[in-house]
mmCIF file of C-alpha atoms in Angstrom:
data_model
loop_
_atom_site.group_PDB
_atom_site.id
_atom_site.type_symbol
_atom_site.label_atom_id
_atom_site.label_comp_id
_atom_site.label_asym_id
_atom_site.label_seq_id
_atom_site.Cartn_x
_atom_site.Cartn_y
_atom_site.Cartn_z
ATOM 1 C CA UNK Q 1 174.135 80.632 174.078
ATOM 2 C CA UNK Q 2 176.001 78.143 176.224
ATOM 3 C CA UNK Q 3 173.819 75.910 178.400
ATOM 4 C CA UNK Q 4 175.710 76.937 181.548
ATOM 5 C CA UNK Q 5 174.831 80.581 180.802
ATOM 6 C CA UNK Q 6 171.087 79.954 180.832
ATOM 7 C CA UNK Q 7 169.142 82.321 183.061
ATOM 8 C CA UNK Q 8 167.510 79.371 184.832
ATOM 9 C CA UNK Q 9 170.766 77.693 185.849
ATOM 10 C CA UNK Q 10 172.349 81.020 186.782
ATOM 11 C CA UNK Q 11 169.401 81.978 188.993
ATOM 12 C CA UNK Q 12 169.536 78.564 190.686
ATOM 13 C CA UNK Q 13 173.179 79.265 191.480
ATOM 14 C CA UNK Q 14 172.347 82.788 192.714
ATOM 15 C CA UNK Q 15 174.304 84.393 189.883
ATOM 16 C CA UNK Q 16 173.285 87.593 188.025
ATOM 17 C CA UNK Q 17 170.714 87.196 185.238
ATOM 18 C CA UNK Q 18 169.454 89.564 182.540
ATOM 19 C CA UNK Q 19 165.838 88.479 183.094
ATOM 20 C CA UNK Q 20 163.920 86.471 185.660
ATOM 21 C CA UNK Q 21 163.748 82.874 184.381
ATOM 22 C CA UNK Q 22 160.424 81.045 184.368
ATOM 23 C CA UNK Q 23 159.065 77.528 183.985
ATOM 24 C CA UNK Q 24 155.874 75.955 185.281
ATOM 25 C CA UNK Q 25 155.243 72.812 187.261
ATOM 26 C CA UNK Q 26 153.016 70.521 185.168
ATOM 27 C CA UNK Q 27 153.738 72.650 182.107
ATOM 28 C CA UNK Q 28 154.208 69.419 180.128
ATOM 29 C CA UNK Q 29 150.601 68.397 179.669
ATOM 30 C CA UNK Q 30 147.177 68.729 181.258
ATOM 31 C CA UNK Q 31 146.146 72.103 179.816
ATOM 32 C CA UNK Q 32 147.694 71.853 176.339
ATOM 33 C CA UNK Q 33 145.488 70.756 173.430
ATOM 34 C CA UNK Q 34 148.500 69.212 171.684
ATOM 35 C CA UNK Q 35 149.153 67.139 174.810
ATOM 36 C CA UNK Q 36 145.575 65.926 174.995
ATOM 37 C CA UNK Q 37 145.805 64.925 171.332
ATOM 38 C CA UNK Q 38 148.949 62.779 171.657
ATOM 39 C CA UNK Q 39 147.749 61.266 174.959
ATOM 40 C CA UNK Q 40 144.341 60.271 173.590
ATOM 41 C CA UNK Q 41 143.793 56.600 174.418
ATOM 42 C CA UNK Q 42 147.267 56.228 175.948
ATOM 43 C CA UNK Q 43 147.398 55.385 179.684
ATOM 44 C CA UNK Q 44 149.636 57.642 181.758
ATOM 45 C CA UNK Q 45 152.155 54.959 182.726
ATOM 46 C CA UNK Q 46 152.394 53.817 179.098
ATOM 47 C CA UNK Q 47 153.146 57.395 178.033
ATOM 48 C CA UNK Q 48 155.802 57.643 180.762
ATOM 49 C CA UNK Q 49 157.559 54.556 179.363
ATOM 50 C CA UNK Q 50 157.480 55.549 175.670
ATOM 51 C CA UNK Q 51 160.555 57.639 174.722
ATOM 52 C CA UNK Q 52 159.044 59.300 171.643
ATOM 53 C CA UNK Q 53 155.997 60.415 173.627
ATOM 54 C CA UNK Q 54 158.137 61.621 176.539
ATOM 55 C CA UNK Q 55 160.201 63.759 174.172
ATOM 56 C CA UNK Q 56 157.195 65.218 172.358
ATOM 57 C CA UNK Q 57 155.275 66.070 175.527
ATOM 58 C CA UNK Q 58 158.344 67.553 177.242
ATOM 59 C CA UNK Q 59 159.014 69.776 174.228
ATOM 60 C CA UNK Q 60 155.446 71.045 173.749
ATOM 61 C CA UNK Q 61 155.495 73.825 176.383
ATOM 62 C CA UNK Q 62 159.008 74.875 175.363
ATOM 63 C CA UNK Q 63 157.805 75.412 171.818
ATOM 64 C CA UNK Q 64 154.551 77.094 172.837
ATOM 65 C CA UNK Q 65 155.692 79.329 175.697
ATOM 66 C CA UNK Q 66 159.444 79.792 175.314
ATOM 67 C CA UNK Q 67 160.027 78.910 178.976
ATOM 68 C CA UNK Q 68 163.580 78.925 180.348
ATOM 69 C CA UNK Q 69 163.616 75.237 181.270
ATOM 70 C CA UNK Q 70 161.904 71.995 180.290
ATOM 71 C CA UNK Q 71 160.622 69.560 182.909
ATOM 72 C CA UNK Q 72 160.979 65.877 182.055
ATOM 73 C CA UNK Q 73 157.578 64.314 181.382
ATOM 74 C CA UNK Q 74 157.074 61.469 183.820
ATOM 75 C CA UNK Q 75 155.412 60.712 187.158
ATOM 76 C CA UNK Q 76 156.817 60.273 190.641
ATOM 77 C CA UNK Q 77 155.598 56.645 190.825
ATOM 78 C CA UNK Q 78 157.478 55.557 187.673
ATOM 79 C CA UNK Q 79 160.465 54.086 189.588
ATOM 80 C CA UNK Q 80 158.070 52.179 191.861
ATOM 81 C CA UNK Q 81 156.304 50.695 188.838
ATOM 82 C CA UNK Q 82 159.711 49.854 187.347
ATOM 83 C CA UNK Q 83 160.700 47.713 190.343
ATOM 84 C CA UNK Q 84 157.480 45.746 190.247
ATOM 85 C CA UNK Q 85 155.049 47.582 192.538
ATOM 86 C CA UNK Q 86 151.500 46.778 191.422
ATOM 87 C CA UNK Q 87 150.106 50.259 190.820
ATOM 88 C CA UNK Q 88 148.146 52.288 188.331
ATOM 89 C CA UNK Q 89 147.445 55.983 187.784
ATOM 90 C CA UNK Q 90 143.685 56.363 187.641
ATOM 91 C CA UNK Q 91 142.320 59.478 185.877
ATOM 92 C CA UNK Q 92 140.840 61.912 188.349
ATOM 93 C CA UNK Q 93 142.264 59.959 191.303
ATOM 94 C CA UNK Q 94 146.030 59.568 190.982
ATOM 95 C CA UNK Q 95 148.334 56.668 191.854
ATOM 96 C CA UNK Q 96 146.553 53.653 193.337
ATOM 97 C CA UNK Q 97 148.560 50.841 194.963
ATOM 98 C CA UNK Q 98 147.084 47.327 194.808
ATOM 99 C CA UNK Q 99 148.825 46.056 197.958
ATOM 100 C CA UNK Q 100 149.637 48.838 200.439
ATOM 101 C CA UNK Q 101 152.793 48.408 202.519
ATOM 102 C CA UNK Q 102 151.925 48.202 206.199
ATOM 103 C CA UNK Q 103 154.288 45.535 207.532
ATOM 104 C CA UNK Q 104 157.789 44.148 207.152
ATOM 105 C CA UNK Q 105 156.736 41.677 204.453
ATOM 106 C CA UNK Q 106 155.441 44.502 202.305
ATOM 107 C CA UNK Q 107 158.681 46.405 202.750
ATOM 108 C CA UNK Q 108 160.774 43.424 201.625
ATOM 109 C CA UNK Q 109 158.958 43.448 198.276
ATOM 110 C CA UNK Q 110 160.633 46.805 197.472
ATOM 111 C CA UNK Q 111 163.873 45.986 195.690
ATOM 112 C CA UNK Q 112 166.542 48.535 194.720
ATOM 113 C CA UNK Q 113 166.184 50.374 191.410
ATOM 114 C CA UNK Q 114 168.783 49.653 188.731
ATOM 115 C CA UNK Q 115 169.459 51.765 185.610
ATOM 116 C CA UNK Q 116 168.277 48.886 183.420
ATOM 117 C CA UNK Q 117 164.845 49.148 185.006
ATOM 118 C CA UNK Q 118 164.177 52.503 183.319
ATOM 119 C CA UNK Q 119 165.906 52.432 179.899
ATOM 120 C CA UNK Q 120 163.180 54.672 178.464
ATOM 121 C CA UNK Q 121 164.240 57.443 180.866
ATOM 122 C CA UNK Q 122 167.838 57.465 179.642
ATOM 123 C CA UNK Q 123 166.796 57.186 175.999
ATOM 124 C CA UNK Q 124 164.288 60.038 176.232
ATOM 125 C CA UNK Q 125 166.639 62.367 178.098
ATOM 126 C CA UNK Q 126 169.456 61.763 175.600
ATOM 127 C CA UNK Q 127 167.094 62.728 172.770
ATOM 128 C CA UNK Q 128 165.738 65.724 174.679
ATOM 129 C CA UNK Q 129 169.167 67.163 175.439
ATOM 130 C CA UNK Q 130 169.904 67.128 171.714
ATOM 131 C CA UNK Q 131 166.629 68.887 170.878
ATOM 132 C CA UNK Q 132 166.717 71.426 173.713
ATOM 133 C CA UNK Q 133 170.195 72.753 172.981
ATOM 134 C CA UNK Q 134 170.781 75.703 175.315
ATOM 135 C CA UNK Q 135 167.494 75.154 177.221
ATOM 136 C CA UNK Q 136 168.088 73.186 180.446
ATOM 137 C CA UNK Q 137 166.180 69.995 181.205
ATOM 138 C CA UNK Q 138 164.953 69.457 184.767
ATOM 139 C CA UNK Q 139 164.831 65.860 185.974
ATOM 140 C CA UNK Q 140 162.765 65.005 189.022
ATOM 141 C CA UNK Q 141 161.700 62.440 191.562
ATOM 142 C CA UNK Q 142 159.157 62.099 194.320
ATOM 143 C CA UNK Q 143 160.598 62.465 197.812
ATOM 144 C CA UNK Q 144 160.571 59.462 200.164
ATOM 145 C CA UNK Q 145 157.828 60.832 202.447
ATOM 146 C CA UNK Q 146 155.395 61.371 199.580
ATOM 147 C CA UNK Q 147 156.221 58.004 197.984
ATOM 148 C CA UNK Q 148 155.840 56.330 201.388
ATOM 149 C CA UNK Q 149 152.433 57.940 201.843
ATOM 150 C CA UNK Q 150 151.176 56.540 198.533
ATOM 151 C CA UNK Q 151 152.586 53.103 199.336
ATOM 152 C CA UNK Q 152 151.154 52.989 202.858
ATOM 153 C CA UNK Q 153 147.768 54.579 202.182
ATOM 154 C CA UNK Q 154 147.237 52.789 198.880
ATOM 155 C CA UNK Q 155 146.598 56.068 197.059
ATOM 156 C CA UNK Q 156 146.063 59.778 197.675
ATOM 157 C CA UNK Q 157 145.069 60.604 201.252
ATOM 158 C CA UNK Q 158 143.592 63.643 202.941
ATOM 159 C CA UNK Q 159 144.864 62.973 206.458
ATOM 160 C CA UNK Q 160 147.652 60.409 205.902
ATOM 161 C CA UNK Q 161 146.245 58.333 208.755
ATOM 162 C CA UNK Q 162 148.074 55.061 208.064
ATOM 163 C CA UNK Q 163 151.270 56.921 207.194
ATOM 164 C CA UNK Q 164 151.398 58.781 210.483
ATOM 165 C CA UNK Q 165 150.346 55.685 212.411
ATOM 166 C CA UNK Q 166 153.420 53.859 211.091
ATOM 167 C CA UNK Q 167 155.677 56.884 211.559
ATOM 168 C CA UNK Q 168 154.716 57.339 215.205
ATOM 169 C CA UNK Q 169 153.793 53.785 216.182
ATOM 170 C CA UNK Q 170 156.331 51.686 214.276
ATOM 171 C CA UNK Q 171 159.346 53.953 213.854
ATOM 172 C CA UNK Q 172 161.733 51.103 213.027
ATOM 173 C CA UNK Q 173 159.562 50.013 210.118
ATOM 174 C CA UNK Q 174 159.109 53.641 209.039
ATOM 175 C CA UNK Q 175 162.857 54.296 208.967
ATOM 176 C CA UNK Q 176 163.484 51.047 207.090
ATOM 177 C CA UNK Q 177 160.913 52.054 204.462
ATOM 178 C CA UNK Q 178 162.329 55.565 204.153
ATOM 179 C CA UNK Q 179 165.843 54.146 203.822
ATOM 180 C CA UNK Q 180 164.736 51.814 201.023
ATOM 181 C CA UNK Q 181 162.898 54.598 199.187
ATOM 182 C CA UNK Q 182 165.848 56.969 199.554
ATOM 183 C CA UNK Q 183 168.069 54.530 197.674
ATOM 184 C CA UNK Q 184 165.473 54.214 194.910
ATOM 185 C CA UNK Q 185 165.130 58.009 194.598
ATOM 186 C CA UNK Q 186 168.895 58.573 194.482
ATOM 187 C CA UNK Q 187 169.327 55.996 191.715
ATOM 188 C CA UNK Q 188 166.410 57.440 189.738
ATOM 189 C CA UNK Q 189 167.884 60.946 189.916
ATOM 190 C CA UNK Q 190 171.365 59.716 189.021
ATOM 191 C CA UNK Q 191 170.000 57.979 185.915
ATOM 192 C CA UNK Q 192 168.512 61.295 184.799
ATOM 193 C CA UNK Q 193 171.651 63.299 185.568
ATOM 194 C CA UNK Q 194 173.918 60.778 183.859
ATOM 195 C CA UNK Q 195 171.713 60.973 180.748
ATOM 196 C CA UNK Q 196 172.049 64.773 180.644
ATOM 197 C CA UNK Q 197 169.529 66.467 182.960
ATOM 198 C CA UNK Q 198 170.856 69.927 183.902
ATOM 199 C CA UNK Q 199 169.000 70.248 187.226
ATOM 200 C CA UNK Q 200 166.727 68.147 189.427
ATOM 201 C CA UNK Q 201 163.650 68.833 191.511
ATOM 202 C CA UNK Q 202 162.566 66.738 194.470
ATOM 203 C CA UNK Q 203 158.776 66.846 194.851
ATOM 204 C CA UNK Q 204 157.580 66.265 198.412
ATOM 205 C CA UNK Q 205 153.950 66.973 197.644
ATOM 206 C CA UNK Q 206 152.448 65.731 200.922
ATOM 207 C CA UNK Q 207 155.138 66.628 203.448
ATOM 208 C CA UNK Q 208 153.211 69.739 204.518
ATOM 209 C CA UNK Q 209 151.154 67.334 206.656
ATOM 210 C CA UNK Q 210 154.137 66.924 209.008
ATOM 211 C CA UNK Q 211 155.086 69.223 211.897
ATOM 212 C CA UNK Q 212 158.619 70.720 211.904
ATOM 213 C CA UNK Q 213 159.908 68.569 214.779
ATOM 214 C CA UNK Q 214 158.565 65.428 213.144
ATOM 215 C CA UNK Q 215 160.109 66.465 209.833
ATOM 216 C CA UNK Q 216 163.508 66.709 211.498
ATOM 217 C CA UNK Q 217 163.187 63.261 213.046
ATOM 218 C CA UNK Q 218 161.387 61.255 210.400
ATOM 219 C CA UNK Q 219 162.088 62.958 207.054
ATOM 220 C CA UNK Q 220 165.087 65.306 207.058
ATOM 221 C CA UNK Q 221 167.848 62.651 207.284
ATOM 222 C CA UNK Q 222 166.632 61.057 204.061
ATOM 223 C CA UNK Q 223 166.190 64.329 202.183
ATOM 224 C CA UNK Q 224 169.727 65.304 203.189
ATOM 225 C CA UNK Q 225 171.060 62.003 201.866
ATOM 226 C CA UNK Q 226 169.396 62.536 198.509
ATOM 227 C CA UNK Q 227 170.735 66.044 197.972
ATOM 228 C CA UNK Q 228 174.209 65.018 199.159
ATOM 229 C CA UNK Q 229 174.205 62.207 196.585
ATOM 230 C CA UNK Q 230 173.479 64.523 193.620
ATOM 231 C CA UNK Q 231 175.731 67.543 194.181
ATOM 232 C CA UNK Q 232 176.747 68.081 190.548
ATOM 233 C CA UNK Q 233 173.646 69.936 189.281
ATOM 234 C CA UNK Q 234 171.338 72.582 190.810
ATOM 235 C CA UNK Q 235 168.876 70.934 193.201
ATOM 236 C CA UNK Q 236 165.352 72.218 193.870
ATOM 237 C CA UNK Q 237 163.219 71.159 196.832
ATOM 238 C CA UNK Q 238 159.457 71.674 196.663
ATOM 239 C CA UNK Q 239 156.469 70.786 198.813
ATOM 240 C CA UNK Q 240 152.886 71.974 199.178
ATOM 241 C CA UNK Q 241 151.631 73.578 202.382
ATOM 242 C CA UNK Q 242 155.184 73.813 203.700
ATOM 243 C CA UNK Q 243 155.146 77.380 205.041
ATOM 244 C CA UNK Q 244 155.932 76.173 208.572
ATOM 245 C CA UNK Q 245 158.677 73.904 207.209
ATOM 246 C CA UNK Q 246 160.582 76.429 205.085
ATOM 247 C CA UNK Q 247 163.336 76.820 207.669
ATOM 248 C CA UNK Q 248 164.059 73.112 207.887
ATOM 249 C CA UNK Q 249 163.621 72.667 204.126
ATOM 250 C CA UNK Q 250 166.383 75.228 203.768
ATOM 251 C CA UNK Q 251 168.648 72.954 205.828
ATOM 252 C CA UNK Q 252 168.093 69.860 203.700
ATOM 253 C CA UNK Q 253 170.793 70.640 201.140
ATOM 254 C CA UNK Q 254 169.003 71.970 198.065
ATOM 255 C CA UNK Q 255 170.225 75.018 196.155
ATOM 256 C CA UNK Q 256 166.681 76.269 195.526
ATOM 257 C CA UNK Q 257 163.644 76.069 197.787
ATOM 258 C CA UNK Q 258 160.266 76.073 196.066
ATOM 259 C CA UNK Q 259 157.553 78.111 197.764
ATOM 260 C CA UNK Q 260 153.834 77.575 197.327
ATOM 261 C CA UNK Q 261 151.462 80.560 197.067
ATOM 262 C CA UNK Q 262 150.654 80.785 200.782
ATOM 263 C CA UNK Q 263 153.837 82.594 201.883
ATOM 264 C CA UNK Q 264 155.144 85.795 200.195
ATOM 265 C CA UNK Q 265 158.656 85.399 198.812
ATOM 266 C CA UNK Q 266 160.187 88.020 201.110
ATOM 267 C CA UNK Q 267 158.894 86.179 204.169
ATOM 268 C CA UNK Q 268 159.961 82.876 202.592
ATOM 269 C CA UNK Q 269 163.481 84.232 202.107
ATOM 270 C CA UNK Q 270 163.585 85.138 205.792
ATOM 271 C CA UNK Q 271 162.384 81.690 206.864
ATOM 272 C CA UNK Q 272 164.646 79.745 204.495
ATOM 273 C CA UNK Q 273 167.724 81.742 205.444
ATOM 274 C CA UNK Q 274 170.744 82.890 203.431
ATOM 275 C CA UNK Q 275 172.539 80.952 200.753
ATOM 276 C CA UNK Q 276 169.463 79.718 198.849
ATOM 277 C CA UNK Q 277 167.564 80.777 195.750
ATOM 278 C CA UNK Q 278 163.755 80.659 195.778
ATOM 279 C CA UNK Q 279 161.295 79.347 193.224
ATOM 280 C CA UNK Q 280 157.659 80.432 192.919
ATOM 281 C CA UNK Q 281 155.076 81.423 193.696
ATOM 282 C CA UNK Q 282 151.964 82.698 191.849
ATOM 283 C CA UNK Q 283 148.736 80.943 192.855
ATOM 284 C CA UNK Q 284 147.894 78.697 189.866
ATOM 285 C CA UNK Q 285 144.188 79.423 190.317
ATOM 286 C CA UNK Q 286 144.696 83.099 189.455
ATOM 287 C CA UNK Q 287 145.291 82.023 185.849
ATOM 288 C CA UNK Q 288 141.603 81.106 185.630
ATOM 289 C CA UNK Q 289 140.748 84.795 186.115
ATOM 290 C CA UNK Q 290 140.988 87.501 183.407
ATOM 291 C CA UNK Q 291 144.459 88.772 182.500
ATOM 292 C CA UNK Q 292 143.658 92.092 184.194
ATOM 293 C CA UNK Q 293 143.622 90.183 187.508
ATOM 294 C CA UNK Q 294 146.680 88.072 186.691
ATOM 295 C CA UNK Q 295 149.101 90.822 185.684
ATOM 296 C CA UNK Q 296 149.282 92.845 188.923
ATOM 297 C CA UNK Q 297 149.634 89.707 191.023
ATOM 298 C CA UNK Q 298 152.404 88.390 188.783
ATOM 299 C CA UNK Q 299 154.223 91.733 188.957
ATOM 300 C CA UNK Q 300 153.910 91.621 192.741
ATOM 301 C CA UNK Q 301 155.588 88.188 192.835
ATOM 302 C CA UNK Q 302 158.368 89.480 190.600
ATOM 303 C CA UNK Q 303 158.919 92.580 192.747
ATOM 304 C CA UNK Q 304 158.967 90.633 196.006
ATOM 305 C CA UNK Q 305 161.218 88.044 194.373
ATOM 306 C CA UNK Q 306 163.968 90.650 194.360
ATOM 307 C CA UNK Q 307 164.378 89.949 198.081
ATOM 308 C CA UNK Q 308 165.694 86.462 197.298
ATOM 309 C CA UNK Q 309 169.339 85.829 196.465
ATOM 310 C CA UNK Q 310 168.133 84.155 193.269
ATOM 311 C CA UNK Q 311 164.595 83.870 191.906
ATOM 312 C CA UNK Q 312 163.066 81.406 189.453
ATOM 313 C CA UNK Q 313 159.487 82.409 188.674
ATOM 314 C CA UNK Q 314 156.970 79.586 188.862
ATOM 315 C CA UNK Q 315 153.492 78.852 190.103
ATOM 316 C CA UNK Q 316 152.938 77.856 193.701
ATOM 317 C CA UNK Q 317 151.889 74.410 192.460
ATOM 318 C CA UNK Q 318 151.144 72.768 189.101
ATOM 319 C CA UNK Q 319 149.239 74.230 186.155
ATOM 320 C CA UNK Q 320 145.536 73.487 186.587
ATOM 321 C CA UNK Q 321 143.984 71.378 183.777
ATOM 322 C CA UNK Q 322 141.491 74.047 182.657
ATOM 323 C CA UNK Q 323 144.084 76.819 182.382
ATOM 324 C CA UNK Q 324 144.014 78.744 179.098
ATOM 325 C CA UNK Q 325 147.430 78.250 177.436
ATOM 326 C CA UNK Q 326 147.281 81.865 176.215
ATOM 327 C CA UNK Q 327 147.380 83.010 179.838
ATOM 328 C CA UNK Q 328 150.661 81.150 180.355
ATOM 329 C CA UNK Q 329 152.049 82.599 177.124
ATOM 330 C CA UNK Q 330 151.261 86.144 178.290
ATOM 331 C CA UNK Q 331 152.612 85.386 181.750
ATOM 332 C CA UNK Q 332 155.869 84.070 180.309
ATOM 333 C CA UNK Q 333 156.292 87.206 178.192
ATOM 334 C CA UNK Q 334 155.590 89.393 181.235
ATOM 335 C CA UNK Q 335 158.196 87.594 183.350
ATOM 336 C CA UNK Q 336 160.776 87.828 180.582
ATOM 337 C CA UNK Q 337 160.190 91.576 180.329
ATOM 338 C CA UNK Q 338 161.022 92.050 184.008
ATOM 339 C CA UNK Q 339 164.522 93.298 184.693
#
């Protein structure tokens, strides 16, 4: 099969498919025993900068599940680390920034990303494209709002207090930071596309904390710039808790809007508007229940997904670490059986 004829890429482009394509956020790792084995004793950021490990971990769920797309194994803070930000990914916590950015001096320490900063990304993707053949590879990046939140807060945050304080109280500094991060994100995505990624996903994990009007003013211009800068592959836009933002997310320029589990896909299609495919949106926690509970809910997502102009089946967020891989194998087979 030709890569361009893959069900995943066709669904992203709202073209007819012979089965609903499926992949899973965080499918590359966390719940897989083979992942835990190769990652044993290897820090996350070291793994993300080691081409052989990137290739192996990216391929593991493709081999095990037969999903319709691979997702590049990395982390959204990798480009920040590559330009010299002092950060670490702490197990059970997430990215932790040594010196949070809360003034102009902190902003000036963020230099542009250059392709030579991430040679391991290009090397790994080149190898992966050769191994994957007709299976598409999804590249990705963190969106500026989510990256800004980590940089300003110093790590994960429940309320994004410092982030919103800068956004509302120092808008000039906020826009300067978002502008700088937008350039970094665009370059990071272009490196992946130039190396052979067939699609990209922009993760805006924390943007659900923002009201629609504030999204339009403080976030949308930068998201639009990113999608306008990478028009040559299907573009997916995903955030968590973004039910109230689906309309404006649909305006940002992506081809596919990811939907978390809180909004049914038919209602999501109405909110997003015409001209977009949807991705989602089974609650990842349901996979911790017996298969007899999973199957009817998965079939419901597939049935409702017919209301979208194109549908890529996925979870409403990432695979949970204690998910049984056999559940994902059965789920993949179920989705592939759906016509």
